[in-house]
Each structure stands twice: as structure tokens, then as C-alpha cells.
PDB file of C-alpha atoms in Angstrom:
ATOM      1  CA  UNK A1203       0.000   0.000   0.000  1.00 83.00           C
ATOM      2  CA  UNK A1204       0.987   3.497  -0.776  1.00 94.00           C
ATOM      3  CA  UNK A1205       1.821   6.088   1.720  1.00 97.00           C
ATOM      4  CA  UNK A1206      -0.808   7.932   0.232  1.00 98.00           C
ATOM      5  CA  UNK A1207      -3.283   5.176   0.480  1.00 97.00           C
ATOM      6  CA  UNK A1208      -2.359   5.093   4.286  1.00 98.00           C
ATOM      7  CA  UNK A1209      -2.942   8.356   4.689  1.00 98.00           C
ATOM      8  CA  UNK A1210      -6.128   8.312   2.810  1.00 98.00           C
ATOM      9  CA  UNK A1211      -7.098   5.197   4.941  1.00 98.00           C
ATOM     10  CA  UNK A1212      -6.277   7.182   7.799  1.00 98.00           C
ATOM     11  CA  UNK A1213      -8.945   9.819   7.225  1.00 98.00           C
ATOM     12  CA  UNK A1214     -10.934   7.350   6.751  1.00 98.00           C
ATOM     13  CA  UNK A1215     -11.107   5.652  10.199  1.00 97.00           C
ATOM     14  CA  UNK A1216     -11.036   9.591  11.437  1.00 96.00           C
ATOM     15  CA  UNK A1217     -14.155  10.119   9.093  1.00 97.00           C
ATOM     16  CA  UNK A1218     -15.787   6.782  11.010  1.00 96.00           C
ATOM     17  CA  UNK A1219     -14.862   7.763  14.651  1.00 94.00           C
ATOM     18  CA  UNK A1220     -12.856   4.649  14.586  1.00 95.00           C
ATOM     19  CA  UNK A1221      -9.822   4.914  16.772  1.00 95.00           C
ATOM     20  CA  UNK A1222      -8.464   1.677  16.844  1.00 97.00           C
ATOM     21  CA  UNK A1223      -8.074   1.715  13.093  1.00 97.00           C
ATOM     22  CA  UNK A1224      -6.634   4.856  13.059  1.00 97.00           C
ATOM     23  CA  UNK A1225      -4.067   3.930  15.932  1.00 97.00           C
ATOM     24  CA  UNK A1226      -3.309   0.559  14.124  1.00 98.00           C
ATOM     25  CA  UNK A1227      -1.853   2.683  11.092  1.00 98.00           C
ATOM     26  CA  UNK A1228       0.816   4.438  13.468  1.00 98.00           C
ATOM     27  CA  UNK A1229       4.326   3.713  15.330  1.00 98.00           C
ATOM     28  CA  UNK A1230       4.318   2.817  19.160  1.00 98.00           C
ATOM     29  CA  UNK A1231       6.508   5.409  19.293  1.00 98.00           C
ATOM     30  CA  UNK A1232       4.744   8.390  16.869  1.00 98.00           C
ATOM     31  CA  UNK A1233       4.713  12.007  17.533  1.00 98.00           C
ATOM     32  CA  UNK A1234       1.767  13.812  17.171  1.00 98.00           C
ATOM     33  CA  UNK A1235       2.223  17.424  16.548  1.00 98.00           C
ATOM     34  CA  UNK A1236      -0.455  20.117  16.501  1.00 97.00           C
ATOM     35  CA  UNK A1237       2.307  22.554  15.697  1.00 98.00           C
ATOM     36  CA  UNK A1238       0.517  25.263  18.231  1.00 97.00           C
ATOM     37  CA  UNK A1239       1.008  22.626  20.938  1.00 97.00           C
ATOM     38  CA  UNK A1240       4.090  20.972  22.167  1.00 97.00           C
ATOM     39  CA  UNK A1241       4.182  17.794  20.546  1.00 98.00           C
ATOM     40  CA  UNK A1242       2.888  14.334  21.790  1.00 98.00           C
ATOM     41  CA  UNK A1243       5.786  11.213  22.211  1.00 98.00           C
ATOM     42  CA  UNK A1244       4.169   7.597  21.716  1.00 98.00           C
ATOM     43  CA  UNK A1245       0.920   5.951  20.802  1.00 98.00           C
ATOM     44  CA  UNK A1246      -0.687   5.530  24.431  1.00 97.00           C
ATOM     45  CA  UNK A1247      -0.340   9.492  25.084  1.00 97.00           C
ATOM     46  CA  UNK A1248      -1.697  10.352  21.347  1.00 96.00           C
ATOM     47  CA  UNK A1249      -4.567   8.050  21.811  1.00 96.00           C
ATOM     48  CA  UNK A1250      -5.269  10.069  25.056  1.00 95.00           C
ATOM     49  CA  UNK A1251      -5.706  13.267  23.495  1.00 93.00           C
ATOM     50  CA  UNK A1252      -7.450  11.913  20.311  1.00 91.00           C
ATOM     51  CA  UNK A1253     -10.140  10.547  22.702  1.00 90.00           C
ATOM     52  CA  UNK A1254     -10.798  13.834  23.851  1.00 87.00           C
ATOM     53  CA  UNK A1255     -12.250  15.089  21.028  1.00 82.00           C
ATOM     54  CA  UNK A1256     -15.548  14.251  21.994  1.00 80.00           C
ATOM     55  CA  UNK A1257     -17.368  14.822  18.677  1.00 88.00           C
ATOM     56  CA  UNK A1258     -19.870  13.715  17.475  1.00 90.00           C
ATOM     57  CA  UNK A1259     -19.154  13.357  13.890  1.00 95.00           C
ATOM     58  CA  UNK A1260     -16.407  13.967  11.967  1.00 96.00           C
ATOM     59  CA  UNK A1261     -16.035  15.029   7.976  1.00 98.00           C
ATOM     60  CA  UNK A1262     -12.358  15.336   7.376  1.00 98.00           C
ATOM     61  CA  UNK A1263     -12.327  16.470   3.768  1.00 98.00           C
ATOM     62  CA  UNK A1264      -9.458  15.815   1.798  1.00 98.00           C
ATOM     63  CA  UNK A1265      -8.471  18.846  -0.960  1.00 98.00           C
ATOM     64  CA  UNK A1266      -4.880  17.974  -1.708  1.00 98.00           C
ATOM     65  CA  UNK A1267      -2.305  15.126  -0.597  1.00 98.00           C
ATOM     66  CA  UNK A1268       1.002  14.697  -2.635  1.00 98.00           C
ATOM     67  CA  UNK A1269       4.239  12.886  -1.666  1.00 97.00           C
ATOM     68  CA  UNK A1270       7.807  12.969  -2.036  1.00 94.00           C
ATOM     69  CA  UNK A1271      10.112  10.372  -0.896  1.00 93.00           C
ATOM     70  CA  UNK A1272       8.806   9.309   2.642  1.00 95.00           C
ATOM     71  CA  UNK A1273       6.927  12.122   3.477  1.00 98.00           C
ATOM     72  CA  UNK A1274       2.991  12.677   2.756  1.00 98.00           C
ATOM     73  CA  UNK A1275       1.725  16.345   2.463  1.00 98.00           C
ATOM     74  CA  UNK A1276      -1.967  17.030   2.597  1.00 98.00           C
ATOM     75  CA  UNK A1277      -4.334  20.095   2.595  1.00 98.00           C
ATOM     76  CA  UNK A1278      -7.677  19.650   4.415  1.00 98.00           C
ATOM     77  CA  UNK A1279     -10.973  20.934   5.478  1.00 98.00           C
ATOM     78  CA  UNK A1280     -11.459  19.599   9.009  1.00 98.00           C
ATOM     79  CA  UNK A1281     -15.028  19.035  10.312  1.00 97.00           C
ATOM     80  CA  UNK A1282     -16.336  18.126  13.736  1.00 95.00           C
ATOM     81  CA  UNK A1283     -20.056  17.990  14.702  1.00 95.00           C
ATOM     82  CA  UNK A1284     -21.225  18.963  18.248  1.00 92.00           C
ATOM     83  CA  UNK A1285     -24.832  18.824  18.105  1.00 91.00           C
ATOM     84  CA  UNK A1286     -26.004  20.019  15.132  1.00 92.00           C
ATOM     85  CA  UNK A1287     -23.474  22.563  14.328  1.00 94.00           C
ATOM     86  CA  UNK A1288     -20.257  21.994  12.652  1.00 96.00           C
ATOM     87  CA  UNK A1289     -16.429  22.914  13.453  1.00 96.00           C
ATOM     88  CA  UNK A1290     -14.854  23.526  10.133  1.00 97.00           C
ATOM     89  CA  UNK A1291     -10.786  23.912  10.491  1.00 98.00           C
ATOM     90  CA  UNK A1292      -8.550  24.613   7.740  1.00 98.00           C
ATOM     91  CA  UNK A1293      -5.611  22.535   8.403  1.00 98.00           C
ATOM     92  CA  UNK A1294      -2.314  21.186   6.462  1.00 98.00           C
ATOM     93  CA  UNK A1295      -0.516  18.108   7.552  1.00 98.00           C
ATOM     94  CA  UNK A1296       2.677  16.360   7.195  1.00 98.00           C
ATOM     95  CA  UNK A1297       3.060  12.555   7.423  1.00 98.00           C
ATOM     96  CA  UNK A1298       6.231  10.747   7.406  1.00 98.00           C
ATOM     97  CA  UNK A1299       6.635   6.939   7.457  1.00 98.00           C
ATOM     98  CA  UNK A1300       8.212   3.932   8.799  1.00 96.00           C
ATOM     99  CA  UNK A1301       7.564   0.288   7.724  1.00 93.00           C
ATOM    100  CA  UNK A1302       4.032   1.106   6.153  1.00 95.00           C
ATOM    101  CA  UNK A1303       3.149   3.689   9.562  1.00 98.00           C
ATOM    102  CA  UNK A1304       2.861   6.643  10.431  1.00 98.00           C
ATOM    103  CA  UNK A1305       5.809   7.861  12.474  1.00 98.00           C
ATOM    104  CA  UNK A1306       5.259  11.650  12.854  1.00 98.00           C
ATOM    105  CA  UNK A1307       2.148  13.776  12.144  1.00 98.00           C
ATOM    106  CA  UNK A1308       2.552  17.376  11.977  1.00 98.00           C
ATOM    107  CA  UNK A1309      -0.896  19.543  11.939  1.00 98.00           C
ATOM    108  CA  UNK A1310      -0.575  23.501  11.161  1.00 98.00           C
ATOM    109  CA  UNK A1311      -3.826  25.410  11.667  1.00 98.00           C
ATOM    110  CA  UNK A1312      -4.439  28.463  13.334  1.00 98.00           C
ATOM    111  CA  UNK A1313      -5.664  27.896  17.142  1.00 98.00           C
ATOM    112  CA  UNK A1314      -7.905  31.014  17.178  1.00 98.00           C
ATOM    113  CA  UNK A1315      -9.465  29.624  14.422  1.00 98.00           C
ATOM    114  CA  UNK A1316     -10.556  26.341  16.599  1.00 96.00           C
ATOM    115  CA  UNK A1317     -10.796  28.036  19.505  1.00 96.00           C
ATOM    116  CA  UNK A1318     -13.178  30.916  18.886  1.00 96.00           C
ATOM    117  CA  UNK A1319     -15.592  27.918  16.850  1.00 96.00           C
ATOM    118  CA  UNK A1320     -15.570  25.746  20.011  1.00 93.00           C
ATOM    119  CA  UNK A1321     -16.335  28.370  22.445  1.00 92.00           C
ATOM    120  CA  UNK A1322     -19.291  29.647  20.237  1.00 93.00           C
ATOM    121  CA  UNK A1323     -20.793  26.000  19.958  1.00 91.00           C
ATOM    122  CA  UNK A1324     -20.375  25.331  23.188  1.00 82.00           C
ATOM    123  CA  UNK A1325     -21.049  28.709  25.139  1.00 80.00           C
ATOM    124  CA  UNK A1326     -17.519  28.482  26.840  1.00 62.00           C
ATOM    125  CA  UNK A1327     -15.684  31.712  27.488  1.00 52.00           C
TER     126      UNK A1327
ATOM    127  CA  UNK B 502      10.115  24.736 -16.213  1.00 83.00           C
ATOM    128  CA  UNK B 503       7.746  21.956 -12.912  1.00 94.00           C
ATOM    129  CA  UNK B 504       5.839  23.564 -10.898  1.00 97.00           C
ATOM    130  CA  UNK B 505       7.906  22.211  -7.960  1.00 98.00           C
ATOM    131  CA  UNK B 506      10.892  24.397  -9.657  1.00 97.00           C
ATOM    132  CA  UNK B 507       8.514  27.658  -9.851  1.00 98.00           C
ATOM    133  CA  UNK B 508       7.813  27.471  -6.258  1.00 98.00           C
ATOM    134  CA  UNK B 509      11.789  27.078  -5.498  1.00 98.00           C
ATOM    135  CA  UNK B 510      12.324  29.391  -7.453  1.00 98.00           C
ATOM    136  CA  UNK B 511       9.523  31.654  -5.574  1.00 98.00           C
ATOM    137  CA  UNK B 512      11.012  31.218  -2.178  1.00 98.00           C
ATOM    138  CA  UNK B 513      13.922  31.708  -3.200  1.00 98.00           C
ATOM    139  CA  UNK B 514      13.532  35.371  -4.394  1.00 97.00           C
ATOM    140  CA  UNK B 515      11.809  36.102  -0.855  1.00 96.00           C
ATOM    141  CA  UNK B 516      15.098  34.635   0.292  1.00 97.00           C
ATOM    142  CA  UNK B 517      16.509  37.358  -1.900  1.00 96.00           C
ATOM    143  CA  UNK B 518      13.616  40.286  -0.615  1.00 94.00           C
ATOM    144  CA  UNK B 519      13.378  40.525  -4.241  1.00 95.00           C
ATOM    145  CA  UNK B 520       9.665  41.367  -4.797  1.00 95.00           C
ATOM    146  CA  UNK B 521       9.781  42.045  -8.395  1.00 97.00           C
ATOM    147  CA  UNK B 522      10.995  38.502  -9.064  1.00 97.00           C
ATOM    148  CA  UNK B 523       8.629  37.607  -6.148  1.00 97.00           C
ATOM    149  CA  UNK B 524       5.657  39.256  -8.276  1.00 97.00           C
ATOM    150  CA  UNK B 525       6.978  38.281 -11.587  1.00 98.00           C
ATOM    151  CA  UNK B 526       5.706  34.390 -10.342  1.00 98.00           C
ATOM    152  CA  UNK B 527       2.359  35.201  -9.634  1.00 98.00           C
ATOM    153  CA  UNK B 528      -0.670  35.696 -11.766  1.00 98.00           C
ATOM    154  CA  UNK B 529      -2.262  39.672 -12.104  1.00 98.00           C
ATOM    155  CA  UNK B 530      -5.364  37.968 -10.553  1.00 98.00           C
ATOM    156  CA  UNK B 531      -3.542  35.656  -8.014  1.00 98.00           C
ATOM    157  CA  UNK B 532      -5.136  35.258  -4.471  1.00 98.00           C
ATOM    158  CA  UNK B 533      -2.967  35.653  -1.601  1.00 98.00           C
ATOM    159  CA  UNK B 534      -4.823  33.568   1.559  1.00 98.00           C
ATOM    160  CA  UNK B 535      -2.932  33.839   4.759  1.00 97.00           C
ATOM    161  CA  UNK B 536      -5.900  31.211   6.121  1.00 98.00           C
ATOM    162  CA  UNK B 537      -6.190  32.938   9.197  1.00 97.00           C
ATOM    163  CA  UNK B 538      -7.112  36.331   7.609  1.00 97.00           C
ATOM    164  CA  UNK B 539      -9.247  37.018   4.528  1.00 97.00           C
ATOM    165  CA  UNK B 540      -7.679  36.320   1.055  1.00 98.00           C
ATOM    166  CA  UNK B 541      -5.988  38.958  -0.605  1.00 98.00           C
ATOM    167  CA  UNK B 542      -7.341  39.242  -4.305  1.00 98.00           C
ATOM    168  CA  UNK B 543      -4.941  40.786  -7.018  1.00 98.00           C
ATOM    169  CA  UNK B 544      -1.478  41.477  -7.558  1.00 98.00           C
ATOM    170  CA  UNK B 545      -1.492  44.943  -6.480  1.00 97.00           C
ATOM    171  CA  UNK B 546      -3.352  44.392  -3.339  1.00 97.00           C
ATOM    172  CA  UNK B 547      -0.554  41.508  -2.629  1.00 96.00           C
ATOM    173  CA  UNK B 548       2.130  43.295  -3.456  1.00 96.00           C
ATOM    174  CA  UNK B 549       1.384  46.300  -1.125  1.00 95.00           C
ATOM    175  CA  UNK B 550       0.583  43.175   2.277  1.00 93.00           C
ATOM    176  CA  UNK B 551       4.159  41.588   1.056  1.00 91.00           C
ATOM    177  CA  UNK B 552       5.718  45.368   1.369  1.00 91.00           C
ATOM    178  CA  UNK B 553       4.497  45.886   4.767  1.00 87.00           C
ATOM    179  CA  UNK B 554       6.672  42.928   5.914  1.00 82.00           C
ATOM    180  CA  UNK B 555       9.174  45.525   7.157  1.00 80.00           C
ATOM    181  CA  UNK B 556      11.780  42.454   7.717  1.00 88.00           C
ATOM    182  CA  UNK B 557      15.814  43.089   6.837  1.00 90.00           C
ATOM    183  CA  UNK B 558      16.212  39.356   5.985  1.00 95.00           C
ATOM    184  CA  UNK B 559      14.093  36.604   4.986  1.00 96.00           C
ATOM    185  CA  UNK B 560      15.315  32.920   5.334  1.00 98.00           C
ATOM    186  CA  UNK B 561      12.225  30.736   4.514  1.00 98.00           C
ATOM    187  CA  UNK B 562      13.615  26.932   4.710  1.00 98.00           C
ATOM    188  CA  UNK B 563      12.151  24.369   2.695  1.00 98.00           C
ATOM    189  CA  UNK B 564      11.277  21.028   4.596  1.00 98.00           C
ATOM    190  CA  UNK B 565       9.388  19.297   2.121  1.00 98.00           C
ATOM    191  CA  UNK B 566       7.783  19.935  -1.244  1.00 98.00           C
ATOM    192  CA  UNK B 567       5.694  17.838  -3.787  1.00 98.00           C
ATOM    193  CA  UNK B 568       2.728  18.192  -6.102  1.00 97.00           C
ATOM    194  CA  UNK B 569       0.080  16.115  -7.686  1.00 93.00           C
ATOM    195  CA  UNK B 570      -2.044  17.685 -10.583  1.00 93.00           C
ATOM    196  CA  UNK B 571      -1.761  21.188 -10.754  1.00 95.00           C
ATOM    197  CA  UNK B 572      -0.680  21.830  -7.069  1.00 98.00           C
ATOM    198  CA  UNK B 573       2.511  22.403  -5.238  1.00 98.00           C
ATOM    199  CA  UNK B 574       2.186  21.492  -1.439  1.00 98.00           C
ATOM    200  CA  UNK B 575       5.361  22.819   0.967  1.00 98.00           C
ATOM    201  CA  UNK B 576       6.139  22.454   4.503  1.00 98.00           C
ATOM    202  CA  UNK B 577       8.626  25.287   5.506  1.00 98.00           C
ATOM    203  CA  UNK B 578       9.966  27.018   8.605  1.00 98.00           C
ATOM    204  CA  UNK B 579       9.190  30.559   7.482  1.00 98.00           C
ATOM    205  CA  UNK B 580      12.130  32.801   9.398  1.00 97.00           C
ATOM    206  CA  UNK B 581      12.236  36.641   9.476  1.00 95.00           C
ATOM    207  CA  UNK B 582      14.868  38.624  10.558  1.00 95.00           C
ATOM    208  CA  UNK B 583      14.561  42.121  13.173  1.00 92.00           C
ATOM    209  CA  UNK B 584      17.701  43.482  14.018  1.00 91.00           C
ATOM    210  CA  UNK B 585      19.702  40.392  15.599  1.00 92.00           C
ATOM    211  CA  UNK B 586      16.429  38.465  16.320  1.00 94.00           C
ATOM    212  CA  UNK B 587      15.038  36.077  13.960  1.00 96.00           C
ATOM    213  CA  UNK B 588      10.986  35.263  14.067  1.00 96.00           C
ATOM    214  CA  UNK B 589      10.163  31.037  13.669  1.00 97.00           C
ATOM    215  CA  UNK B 590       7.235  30.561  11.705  1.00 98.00           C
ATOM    216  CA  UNK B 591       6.102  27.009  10.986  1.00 98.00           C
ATOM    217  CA  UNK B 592       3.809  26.909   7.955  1.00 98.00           C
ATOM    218  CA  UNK B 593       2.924  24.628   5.213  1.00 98.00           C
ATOM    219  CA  UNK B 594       1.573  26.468   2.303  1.00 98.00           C
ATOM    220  CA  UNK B 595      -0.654  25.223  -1.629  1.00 98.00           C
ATOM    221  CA  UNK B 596       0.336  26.462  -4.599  1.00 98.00           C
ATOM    222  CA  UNK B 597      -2.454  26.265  -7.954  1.00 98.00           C
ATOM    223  CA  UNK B 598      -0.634  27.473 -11.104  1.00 98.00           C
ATOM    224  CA  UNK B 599      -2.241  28.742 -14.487  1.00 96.00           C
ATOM    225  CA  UNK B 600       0.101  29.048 -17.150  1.00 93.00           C
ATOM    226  CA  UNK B 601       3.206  28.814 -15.363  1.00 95.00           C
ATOM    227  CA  UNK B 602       2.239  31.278 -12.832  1.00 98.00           C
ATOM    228  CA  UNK B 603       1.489  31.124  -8.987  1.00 98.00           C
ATOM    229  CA  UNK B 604      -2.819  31.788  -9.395  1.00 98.00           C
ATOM    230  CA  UNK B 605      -3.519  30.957  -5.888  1.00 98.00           C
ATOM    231  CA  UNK B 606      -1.209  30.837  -2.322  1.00 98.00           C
ATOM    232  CA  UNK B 607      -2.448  29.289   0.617  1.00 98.00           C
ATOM    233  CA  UNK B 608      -0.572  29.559   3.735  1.00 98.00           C
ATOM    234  CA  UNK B 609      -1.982  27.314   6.693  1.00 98.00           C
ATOM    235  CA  UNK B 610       0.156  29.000  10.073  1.00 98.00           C
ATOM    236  CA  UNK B 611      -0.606  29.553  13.635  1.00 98.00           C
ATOM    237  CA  UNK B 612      -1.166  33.640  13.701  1.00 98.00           C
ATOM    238  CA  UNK B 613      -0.863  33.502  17.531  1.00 98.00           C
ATOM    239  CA  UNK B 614       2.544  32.158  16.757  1.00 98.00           C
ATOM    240  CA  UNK B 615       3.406  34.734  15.058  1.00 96.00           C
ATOM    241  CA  UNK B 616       2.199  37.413  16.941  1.00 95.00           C
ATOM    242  CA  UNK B 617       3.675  36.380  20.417  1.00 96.00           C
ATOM    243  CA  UNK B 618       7.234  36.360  18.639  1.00 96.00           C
ATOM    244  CA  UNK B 619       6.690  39.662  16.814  1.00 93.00           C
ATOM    245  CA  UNK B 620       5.325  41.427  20.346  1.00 92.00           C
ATOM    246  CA  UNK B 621       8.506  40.127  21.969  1.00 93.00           C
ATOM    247  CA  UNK B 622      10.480  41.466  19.323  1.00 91.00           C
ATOM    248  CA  UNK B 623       9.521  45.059  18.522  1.00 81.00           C
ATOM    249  CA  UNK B 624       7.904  45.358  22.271  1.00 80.00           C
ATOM    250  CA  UNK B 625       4.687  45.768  21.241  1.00 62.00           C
ATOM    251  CA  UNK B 626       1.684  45.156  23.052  1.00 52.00           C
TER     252      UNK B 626
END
């Protein structure tokens, strides 16, 4: 399988809430990097966090993935539903590989773009 | 001359502070999108944003770059220089070309990033 198929099937188990096919496509020891945020060492930790999302649906859209050598580039339109309103986050990632996984993923969005979304859905301050 | 080599060549004359060759890559009707801001639309309107940069030396560093279709995608450390200080800026960045020309940039960056570094800098507040 292509990187590119593995990061496509990635998405995928994103796009189905499925988090033990998405951590079954990456190292023990990956690093998870939403570049705002320091990143997160080793599968355990990065399943942590990812179960924290606490969405209710999510429609990542895919707009561009290319690769060169060992390293997957994509641009995406990331969508989370809480209730019945959506999160839409422009994001680009970075995915480099080792023995048909995903070793490092590097997000780059713009926090106050999340942030200002998640506190207007959910009435935080 | 690839689209992958346009792009190089692209950064490069920011590397240079050369907007002229800067400008001479982009399309009269290109659309400048700093994704955490509204797009910029049209060469003159870009050209006055990329003059307001006010930097005295520009070292963007090219991580990774590759392309599928008509589509550059590029993961850079985008550095900026202020007296002896230099600014960080992770960013990955699309590129859609029309005859040879940059049509449309997309740069996906954290602004708060940015702005913390910048305040330090110059002491703003």
C-alpha cells in the first residue's frame, strides 16, 4: 500500500470515529504534533488526546495530498459535529513513514481559528 | 520549467527580498490567503501586504515539497529577521498554477505564533 493510500485510509477511520483503526496505522513510538502545541511522544499518550475530542461526527475532507520520498503532504478541510453545528478547520498536515506507519504527524492550523468555533458552539468563554 | 521548480524558485527570491521577481511568479489575478485572515485578491493588493513585511532578511527553509495535478504542497519554517532576532514561523503552504504562474497561495500557520514572537520582538503590546 501506498503512503498515500495510508494516509487516505487514515482519514478514513477519522471520518468513522474509529480509533483503533486509526491507531493501528501508526508507530508505538509516533509524535503527534499540533504545531501550536508541544508535541505528543508515543501511541498511548496520542490516543489520550485523540479521545478527547468528543465529537460527534467527523467530515475530514481531503483537498490535496502529494508525496515525495517518505513524506505525505496534505491540505484539508477539518469538520467536527457537536450537536447540530459543525467545526470547520482549515488545516495542512505532514506525514512521514516507517515500515508502512505513520511515524510523525505534523498539523498547522491556526488555534484562534478552533478556539473561537468551540467556544461559540459550546457557550464556553 | 515543474511547478515544484517555480515554487523554489519563488522562495527563493523572498530569500533574496526581491519582490519584483517575487511578483513576476504570480498571476495579475492571483489570491494571496494567509488562512487565518481574509484572502488577498490581485497582484497589487498583494504586493502592497508583502511590502508591509518591514523584515531586513528573509530565510524561509524548505522542509518538504511535492505536487500532484496542478498543485505544489510545501512544509517550511518561514524565518524573518529584526535586528539580531530572527521570528520562527512554521507553515505549510498550496500552490495552484495557471500558465506557469502562482494563481492561488495558501498559507496554513498559527497567527498567535506569530504574533507572540513579533510582540517580543519590537515590544509591542
Amino acid at each position: 500500500m501506498s503512503n498515500i493510500a495510508i494516509v487516505e485510509q487514515f482519514i478514513a477511520a477519522w471520518n468513522r470515529v474509529d480509533l483503533d483503526a486509526v491507531c493501528a496505522l501508526m508507530t508505538d513510538d509516533v509524535i503527534y504534533h499540533n504545531m501550536p502545541m508541544d508535541p505528543i511522544e508515543g501511541l498511548a499518550a496520542a490516543r489520550q488526546v485523540m479521545e478527547g475530542f468528543k465529537t460527534e461526527q467527523i467530515d475530514w475532507q481531503m483537498l490535496n495530498i502529494s508525496e515525495a520520498g517518505n513524506v505525505v503532504l496534505t491540505e484539508r478541510l477539518d469538520r467536527f459535529r457537536y450537536g447540530d453545528k459543525w467545526l470547520e478547520l482549515p488545516v495542512m498536515g505532514a506525514f512521514e513513514f516507517q515500515d508502512g506507519k505513520i511515524k510523525v504527524w505534523r498539523d498547522y492550523f491556526d488555534m484562534n481559528t478552533y478556539m473561537t468555533q468551540i467556544q461559540a458552539i459550546t457557550g464556553a468563554t
